[in-house]
Each structure stands twice: as C-alpha cells, then as structure tokens.
Tab-separated table of C-alpha atoms in Angstrom:
chain	number	residue	atom	x	y	z
K	1	UNK	CA	-16.360	4.210	-18.332
K	2	UNK	CA	-14.167	7.165	-19.205
K	3	UNK	CA	-11.604	9.431	-17.590
K	4	UNK	CA	-10.583	8.700	-14.038
K	5	UNK	CA	-12.736	5.588	-13.825
K	6	UNK	CA	-10.786	3.913	-16.625
K	7	UNK	CA	-7.498	4.938	-15.045
K	8	UNK	CA	-8.549	3.466	-11.671
K	9	UNK	CA	-9.655	0.229	-13.341
K	10	UNK	CA	-6.359	-0.007	-15.230
K	11	UNK	CA	-4.371	0.339	-12.008
K	12	UNK	CA	-6.537	-2.282	-10.319
K	13	UNK	CA	-5.874	-4.803	-13.107
K	14	UNK	CA	-2.140	-4.073	-13.135
K	15	UNK	CA	-1.941	-4.164	-9.343
K	16	UNK	CA	-3.773	-7.468	-9.002
K	17	UNK	CA	-1.510	-9.025	-11.649
K	18	UNK	CA	1.781	-8.245	-9.940
K	19	UNK	CA	0.164	-8.589	-6.508
K	20	UNK	CA	-0.811	-12.185	-7.217
K	21	UNK	CA	2.844	-12.941	-8.007
K	22	UNK	CA	3.940	-11.303	-4.742
K	23	UNK	CA	1.343	-13.395	-2.909
K	24	UNK	CA	2.708	-16.656	-4.331
K	25	UNK	CA	6.236	-15.806	-3.184
K	26	UNK	CA	5.013	-14.478	0.168
K	27	UNK	CA	3.372	-17.815	0.935
K	28	UNK	CA	6.825	-19.419	1.055
K	29	UNK	CA	8.038	-16.854	3.577
K	30	UNK	CA	4.985	-17.136	5.757
K	31	UNK	CA	4.877	-20.962	5.767
K	32	UNK	CA	8.508	-21.267	6.844
K	33	UNK	CA	8.029	-18.603	9.507
K	34	UNK	CA	4.883	-20.310	10.721
K	35	UNK	CA	6.652	-23.650	11.171
K	36	UNK	CA	10.193	-22.639	12.179
K	37	UNK	CA	9.805	-18.968	13.155
K	38	UNK	CA	12.705	-18.043	10.887
K	39	UNK	CA	12.977	-15.874	7.776
K	40	UNK	CA	14.220	-17.773	4.743
K	41	UNK	CA	15.983	-14.937	2.941
K	42	UNK	CA	17.065	-17.344	0.192
K	43	UNK	CA	13.438	-17.802	-0.866
K	44	UNK	CA	13.581	-14.916	-3.354
K	45	UNK	CA	16.529	-16.576	-5.041
K	46	UNK	CA	14.591	-19.820	-5.378
K	47	UNK	CA	12.024	-17.719	-7.263
K	48	UNK	CA	14.815	-16.445	-9.519
K	49	UNK	CA	16.116	-19.962	-10.148
K	50	UNK	CA	12.596	-20.997	-11.168
K	51	UNK	CA	12.536	-18.401	-13.933
K	52	UNK	CA	15.932	-19.517	-15.270
K	53	UNK	CA	15.010	-23.205	-15.151
K	54	UNK	CA	11.875	-22.326	-17.102
K	55	UNK	CA	14.041	-20.494	-19.618
K	56	UNK	CA	16.287	-23.564	-19.910
K	57	UNK	CA	13.332	-25.890	-20.473
K	58	UNK	CA	12.004	-23.519	-23.115
K	59	UNK	CA	15.368	-23.507	-24.880
K	60	UNK	CA	15.370	-27.301	-24.927
K	61	UNK	CA	11.775	-27.790	-26.031
K	62	UNK	CA	10.937	-24.745	-28.100
K	63	UNK	CA	13.899	-22.890	-29.629
K	64	UNK	CA	11.489	-20.422	-31.153
K	65	UNK	CA	8.019	-19.310	-30.252
K	66	UNK	CA	6.691	-20.623	-33.555
K	67	UNK	CA	7.712	-24.157	-32.598
K	68	UNK	CA	5.305	-24.044	-29.697
K	69	UNK	CA	2.388	-22.602	-31.617
K	70	UNK	CA	-0.946	-24.336	-31.760
K	71	UNK	CA	-1.739	-27.382	-29.658
K	72	UNK	CA	1.871	-27.786	-28.591
K	73	UNK	CA	1.767	-24.550	-26.615
K	74	UNK	CA	-0.014	-26.060	-23.629
K	75	UNK	CA	2.394	-29.000	-23.566
K	76	UNK	CA	5.404	-26.689	-23.669
K	77	UNK	CA	4.006	-24.435	-20.948
K	78	UNK	CA	3.166	-27.470	-18.832
K	79	UNK	CA	6.711	-28.798	-19.237
K	80	UNK	CA	8.132	-25.375	-18.340
K	81	UNK	CA	6.081	-25.137	-15.140
K	82	UNK	CA	6.680	-28.753	-14.141
K	83	UNK	CA	10.414	-28.537	-14.802
K	84	UNK	CA	10.799	-25.322	-12.838
K	85	UNK	CA	8.621	-26.510	-9.954
K	86	UNK	CA	10.419	-29.856	-9.670
K	87	UNK	CA	13.839	-28.197	-9.747
K	88	UNK	CA	12.947	-25.492	-7.245
K	89	UNK	CA	11.189	-27.976	-4.985
K	90	UNK	CA	14.384	-30.028	-4.865
K	91	UNK	CA	16.425	-26.873	-4.290
K	92	UNK	CA	14.221	-25.774	-1.403
K	93	UNK	CA	14.408	-29.176	0.267
K	94	UNK	CA	18.190	-29.234	-0.163
K	95	UNK	CA	18.549	-25.758	1.358
K	96	UNK	CA	16.519	-26.790	4.390
K	97	UNK	CA	18.442	-30.027	4.841
K	98	UNK	CA	21.948	-28.576	4.365
K	99	UNK	CA	21.772	-24.982	5.592
K	100	UNK	CA	18.942	-24.788	8.135
K	101	UNK	CA	18.328	-28.132	9.834
K	102	UNK	CA	21.808	-28.409	11.406
K	103	UNK	CA	21.255	-24.953	12.958
K	104	UNK	CA	17.715	-25.535	14.186
K	105	UNK	CA	18.771	-25.921	17.817
K	106	UNK	CA	21.019	-22.851	17.789
K	107	UNK	CA	20.075	-19.237	18.410
K	108	UNK	CA	17.971	-17.381	15.831
K	109	UNK	CA	21.043	-15.569	14.563
K	110	UNK	CA	22.600	-18.746	13.118
K	111	UNK	CA	19.804	-19.621	10.651
K	112	UNK	CA	19.468	-15.939	9.719
K	113	UNK	CA	23.132	-15.681	8.728
K	114	UNK	CA	22.947	-19.043	6.989
K	115	UNK	CA	19.938	-17.837	4.962
K	116	UNK	CA	21.804	-14.730	3.846
K	117	UNK	CA	24.788	-16.867	2.888
K	118	UNK	CA	22.635	-19.230	0.848
K	119	UNK	CA	21.033	-16.265	-0.899
K	120	UNK	CA	24.398	-14.802	-1.919
K	121	UNK	CA	25.658	-18.240	-2.949
K	122	UNK	CA	22.693	-18.847	-5.276
K	123	UNK	CA	22.846	-15.349	-6.780
K	124	UNK	CA	26.543	-15.602	-7.576
K	125	UNK	CA	26.288	-19.186	-8.810
K	126	UNK	CA	23.562	-18.217	-11.281
K	127	UNK	CA	25.480	-15.123	-12.361
K	128	UNK	CA	28.573	-17.222	-13.099
K	129	UNK	CA	26.515	-19.796	-14.995
K	130	UNK	CA	24.361	-17.522	-17.165
K	131	UNK	CA	26.172	-14.169	-17.035
K	132	UNK	CA	25.314	-10.847	-15.420
K	133	UNK	CA	23.279	-9.468	-18.319
K	134	UNK	CA	19.489	-9.884	-18.356
K	135	UNK	CA	18.112	-12.665	-20.534
K	136	UNK	CA	15.087	-12.381	-22.790
K	137	UNK	CA	12.252	-14.731	-21.829
K	138	UNK	CA	10.489	-15.998	-24.987
K	139	UNK	CA	6.904	-14.827	-25.269
K	140	UNK	CA	5.261	-18.114	-26.130
K	141	UNK	CA	1.723	-16.916	-25.606
K	142	UNK	CA	0.450	-14.801	-28.521
K	143	UNK	CA	-0.612	-11.529	-26.948
K	144	UNK	CA	-4.253	-10.535	-27.134
K	145	UNK	CA	-5.626	-7.255	-25.881
K	146	UNK	CA	-8.954	-6.855	-24.079
K	147	UNK	CA	-10.743	-3.546	-23.612
K	148	UNK	CA	-13.077	-3.320	-20.647
K	149	UNK	CA	-14.410	-0.043	-19.276
K	150	UNK	CA	-11.606	1.949	-20.840
K	151	UNK	CA	-8.896	-0.282	-19.308
K	152	UNK	CA	-6.640	-2.454	-21.452
K	153	UNK	CA	-5.216	-5.756	-20.309
K	154	UNK	CA	-3.719	-8.821	-21.959
K	155	UNK	CA	-4.448	-12.524	-21.963
K	156	UNK	CA	-1.115	-13.057	-20.143
K	157	UNK	CA	-2.429	-10.996	-17.216
K	158	UNK	CA	-5.609	-13.076	-17.162
K	159	UNK	CA	-3.572	-16.299	-17.169
K	160	UNK	CA	-1.344	-15.047	-14.331
K	161	UNK	CA	-4.333	-14.061	-12.226
K	162	UNK	CA	-6.198	-17.331	-12.780
K	163	UNK	CA	-3.140	-19.540	-12.270
K	164	UNK	CA	-2.170	-17.666	-9.097
K	165	UNK	CA	-5.659	-17.899	-7.639
K	166	UNK	CA	-5.785	-21.609	-8.469
K	167	UNK	CA	-2.438	-22.274	-6.762
K	168	UNK	CA	-3.388	-20.233	-3.696
K	169	UNK	CA	-6.756	-21.959	-3.404
K	170	UNK	CA	-5.107	-25.388	-3.756
K	171	UNK	CA	-2.597	-24.595	-0.999
K	172	UNK	CA	-5.284	-23.210	1.294
K	173	UNK	CA	-7.413	-26.325	0.913
K	174	UNK	CA	-4.377	-28.615	1.296
K	175	UNK	CA	-3.408	-27.022	4.602
K	176	UNK	CA	-6.952	-26.990	5.959
K	177	UNK	CA	-8.366	-30.304	4.756
K	178	UNK	CA	-5.567	-32.867	4.478
K	179	UNK	CA	-3.681	-34.930	7.059
K	180	UNK	CA	-0.390	-33.287	6.130
K	181	UNK	CA	-2.024	-29.896	6.390
K	182	UNK	CA	-3.204	-30.681	9.921
K	183	UNK	CA	0.348	-31.803	10.749
K	184	UNK	CA	1.688	-28.474	9.456
K	185	UNK	CA	-0.754	-26.565	11.641
K	186	UNK	CA	0.167	-28.700	14.636
K	187	UNK	CA	3.904	-28.088	14.166
K	188	UNK	CA	3.244	-24.379	13.702
K	189	UNK	CA	1.412	-24.219	17.038
K	190	UNK	CA	3.818	-26.388	19.072
K	191	UNK	CA	6.459	-28.484	17.329
K	192	UNK	CA	7.531	-30.312	20.481
K	193	UNK	CA	3.995	-31.310	21.442
K	194	UNK	CA	3.280	-32.307	17.845
K	195	UNK	CA	6.319	-34.589	17.927
K	196	UNK	CA	5.060	-36.227	21.134
K	197	UNK	CA	1.743	-36.869	19.392
K	198	UNK	CA	3.460	-38.759	16.578
K	199	UNK	CA	3.834	-36.007	14.003
K	200	UNK	CA	7.047	-36.333	12.000
K	201	UNK	CA	8.303	-32.799	12.470
K	202	UNK	CA	11.249	-33.071	10.076
K	203	UNK	CA	8.999	-34.396	7.317
K	204	UNK	CA	6.563	-31.532	7.887
K	205	UNK	CA	9.363	-28.969	7.692
K	206	UNK	CA	10.629	-30.568	4.468
K	207	UNK	CA	7.127	-30.469	3.018
K	208	UNK	CA	6.840	-26.791	3.959
K	209	UNK	CA	10.003	-25.897	2.049
K	210	UNK	CA	8.901	-28.073	-0.872
K	211	UNK	CA	5.517	-26.361	-1.235
K	212	UNK	CA	6.909	-22.855	-0.808
K	213	UNK	CA	9.600	-23.460	-3.422
K	214	UNK	CA	7.103	-24.897	-5.895
K	215	UNK	CA	4.942	-21.786	-5.600
K	216	UNK	CA	8.015	-19.558	-6.007
K	217	UNK	CA	8.953	-21.417	-9.189
K	218	UNK	CA	5.481	-20.841	-10.604
K	219	UNK	CA	5.795	-17.140	-9.788
K	220	UNK	CA	9.185	-17.025	-11.535
K	221	UNK	CA	7.716	-18.377	-14.759
K	222	UNK	CA	4.828	-15.912	-14.587
K	223	UNK	CA	7.190	-12.965	-14.158
K	224	UNK	CA	9.196	-14.154	-17.167
K	225	UNK	CA	6.068	-14.374	-19.291
K	226	UNK	CA	4.790	-10.994	-18.066
K	227	UNK	CA	7.935	-8.847	-18.347
K	228	UNK	CA	9.774	-10.882	-21.005
K	229	UNK	CA	13.115	-10.596	-19.218
K	230	UNK	CA	14.892	-12.287	-16.300
K	231	UNK	CA	18.190	-11.679	-14.502
K	232	UNK	CA	20.165	-13.154	-11.639
K	233	UNK	CA	19.316	-10.266	-9.266
K	234	UNK	CA	15.536	-10.337	-9.750
K	235	UNK	CA	15.046	-12.530	-6.681
K	236	UNK	CA	16.398	-9.875	-4.316
K	237	UNK	CA	13.835	-7.209	-5.130
K	238	UNK	CA	10.932	-9.605	-5.613
K	239	UNK	CA	11.838	-11.458	-2.416
K	240	UNK	CA	11.960	-8.218	-0.459
K	241	UNK	CA	8.571	-7.192	-1.811
K	242	UNK	CA	7.098	-10.616	-1.032
K	243	UNK	CA	8.506	-10.542	2.488
K	244	UNK	CA	6.903	-7.124	2.886
K	245	UNK	CA	3.615	-8.592	1.688
K	246	UNK	CA	3.871	-11.421	4.214
K	247	UNK	CA	4.508	-8.967	7.056
K	248	UNK	CA	1.751	-6.682	5.809
K	249	UNK	CA	-0.804	-9.472	5.898
K	250	UNK	CA	0.489	-10.966	9.157
K	251	UNK	CA	3.487	-13.254	8.746
K	252	UNK	CA	2.682	-16.842	9.614
K	253	UNK	CA	-0.844	-16.516	8.261
K	254	UNK	CA	-1.533	-18.001	4.826
K	255	UNK	CA	-4.506	-15.866	3.929
K	256	UNK	CA	-2.698	-12.855	5.326
K	257	UNK	CA	0.160	-13.446	2.881
K	258	UNK	CA	-2.306	-13.650	-0.010
K	259	UNK	CA	-4.052	-10.458	1.087
K	260	UNK	CA	-0.756	-8.686	1.712
K	261	UNK	CA	0.537	-9.567	-1.753
K	262	UNK	CA	-2.548	-8.260	-3.496
K	263	UNK	CA	-2.608	-5.052	-1.425
K	264	UNK	CA	1.077	-4.419	-2.035
K	265	UNK	CA	0.577	-4.892	-5.773
K	266	UNK	CA	-2.304	-2.423	-5.749
K	267	UNK	CA	-0.289	0.095	-3.728
K	268	UNK	CA	2.568	-0.130	-6.203
K	269	UNK	CA	0.287	0.148	-9.191
K	270	UNK	CA	-1.611	3.183	-7.904
K	271	UNK	CA	1.644	4.799	-6.809
K	272	UNK	CA	3.167	4.332	-10.262
K	273	UNK	CA	-0.009	5.445	-12.029
K	274	UNK	CA	-0.840	8.582	-10.054
K	275	UNK	CA	2.459	9.780	-8.600
K	276	UNK	CA	5.171	8.342	-10.830
K	277	UNK	CA	6.891	5.031	-11.469
K	278	UNK	CA	9.954	6.088	-9.477
K	279	UNK	CA	7.729	6.601	-6.398
K	280	UNK	CA	6.297	3.091	-6.592
K	281	UNK	CA	8.593	1.511	-4.005
K	282	UNK	CA	8.414	4.520	-1.695
K	283	UNK	CA	4.634	4.317	-1.583
K	284	UNK	CA	4.590	0.538	-1.201
K	285	UNK	CA	6.952	0.530	1.764
K	286	UNK	CA	5.264	3.604	3.203
K	287	UNK	CA	2.044	1.593	3.328
K	288	UNK	CA	3.904	-1.207	5.083
K	289	UNK	CA	5.333	1.132	7.729
K	290	UNK	CA	1.944	2.716	8.319
K	291	UNK	CA	0.239	-0.635	8.775
K	292	UNK	CA	2.937	-1.928	11.103
K	293	UNK	CA	2.800	1.206	13.241
K	294	UNK	CA	-0.978	0.983	13.539
K	295	UNK	CA	-1.182	-2.833	13.615
K	296	UNK	CA	2.201	-4.479	14.379
K	297	UNK	CA	0.906	-8.026	13.872
K	298	UNK	CA	-0.180	-7.301	10.304
K	299	UNK	CA	-3.686	-7.091	8.900
K	300	UNK	CA	-4.689	-10.684	9.739
K	301	UNK	CA	-1.968	-11.548	12.204
K	302	UNK	CA	-4.226	-11.568	15.241
K	303	UNK	CA	-7.497	-12.805	13.784
K	304	UNK	CA	-6.688	-16.418	12.951
K	305	UNK	CA	-5.447	-18.773	15.679
K	306	UNK	CA	-3.751	-21.119	13.191
K	307	UNK	CA	-0.485	-19.789	11.810
K	308	UNK	CA	-0.153	-22.209	8.891
C-alpha cells in the first residue's frame, strides 16, 4: 500500500491509540452520569493522579529503565498499574463520599460546583507536591517499530490498544453479567425503586466511582508510556476530550462512551494528519457539535434502554 492509502492507515492506527485512552476515561464520566445524572468534572484529575502515582511507583521500583529489563519488566509494569489503580480507586471513592454524597439531595448546581472545586483542589495539590514543570515518564518498554502497508506503529501502541480493549470488554461483561452489574443498571433506571427492591444504592454508587477511577488510572499510565511526559494540567484537556467522547457516544451508555472515544481519536488524528496539528481540537469539537445538532442524544443515546 503506497501513497494516500498508507497515510490513511497511519491516521487510523494513531487515532485508535489515543481514542482507546479517551474511551477509558469517558467510561468514568458516563457511569457516574448514568447512576447519579451528574458530571464528575474531577474525573480528569483522577486520570492525572494515576499517571503521577505510576511515576512514583516506577521511581521506587525501577530507578532506571535498565533495572526493569528482561523478566522484571512485566512485574514492574504490573506493580505500576496496580499501584495507580488502587490509589485512584481510593481517591474516587473518597471524592464521592466527601464531596458528592452530602449534596446528593440538593439541586444539580451543588454537586456541579463541588466537582469543579474538587478538580481545582487536586490540580493545585499535585502542582504544589511535584512542581509545575512537566515530568519525564520513563520509557520502560523497549520500542519496536512495525511496518504494515506503509504505516509505522510501535509495540507501545499495540499494548495500549490491547490493554484498553481488554479493560473495556471486562467492564462491559461485568455490568451485563454480574449481580453488581445488574444492581448498577437498576440504580441507573430508578434509584428509588431499586432501593425498595433491596439494592444498596450507596454501595452501587461507590462501586461506580471505584470502577471509573480504576479505568482512569490505567489510561493515565498508558498516556505516560505513549508520550513520555506527564504534568499536573494534563487531566483538564484529557478530561474535556473524554467528556466530549461520552456525549458524542450518548452519555450514560457504556458502549456509546467506547464508540465516542474511538471516533474522537480518529477525528483528531485525521484532522492533525490532513489539515494540521493545530486544527486537531477544532475538528474534533466540530464533529461533536455536528453530531449533537443532528442527534442530541448522541450516537447510541437512544438505542439502548439500559444506561449503565
């Protein structure tokens, strides 16, 4: 494959890579909206915290990339993901318990303002702890290049795609096939009726924040491995893009969030490749506006009766 075909294939690979990260973050937004009908604007900052916790674990376990070479690489990566996911899961549960639950019975404006406050608090706390300058994220995985049809991609992109698909598939099956998943769907449809039927609504809400934060932590590590740099403000932009992906796919719909993330990544990639990198965000949000004007509920917002 030569010429334009190779260029198209390259943009598809790049778009699916970053789109899968957007999809992981978007799932946190859409799950919380599906259960509580609120936007957790602090979710992007949980993603940012995940990348910094991963960086901290790496500093403790593998001061240099050579220390993690060979068979120890998988153990180090596993520790990085587990440490970040455990920390962010705890952070998400704490945010729900401290900042959102006391305001659950108030108007929608209260939780919205609280979410913005939590977001600013986390951003500034991280900035004071680690500094305002970006931090290099060690590239533990030795980079390998693959050439397919004229496109070039790395083993890190393959790992990100496979890990993201695995996490999304696991969440989808958890929500659809387990007792807790049925409880989440019941609370999403009618929390009061679910409570009358014996569903522990508070436990379901806590589980929702826990799962969303774990996925965000995984996305934070992947972004660190992919770009090789992290900073305290990265959660704002990534969170905004992920929220856009959730709305694009139909917020409240799990598969819609996955689809929206992948489509947004492709839109960004093709925009950067064919128009210019500085037009990437303009094109991505232009697609969002167009879809919302033509289909306000999002791409899958009206097709599936179950919101979570």
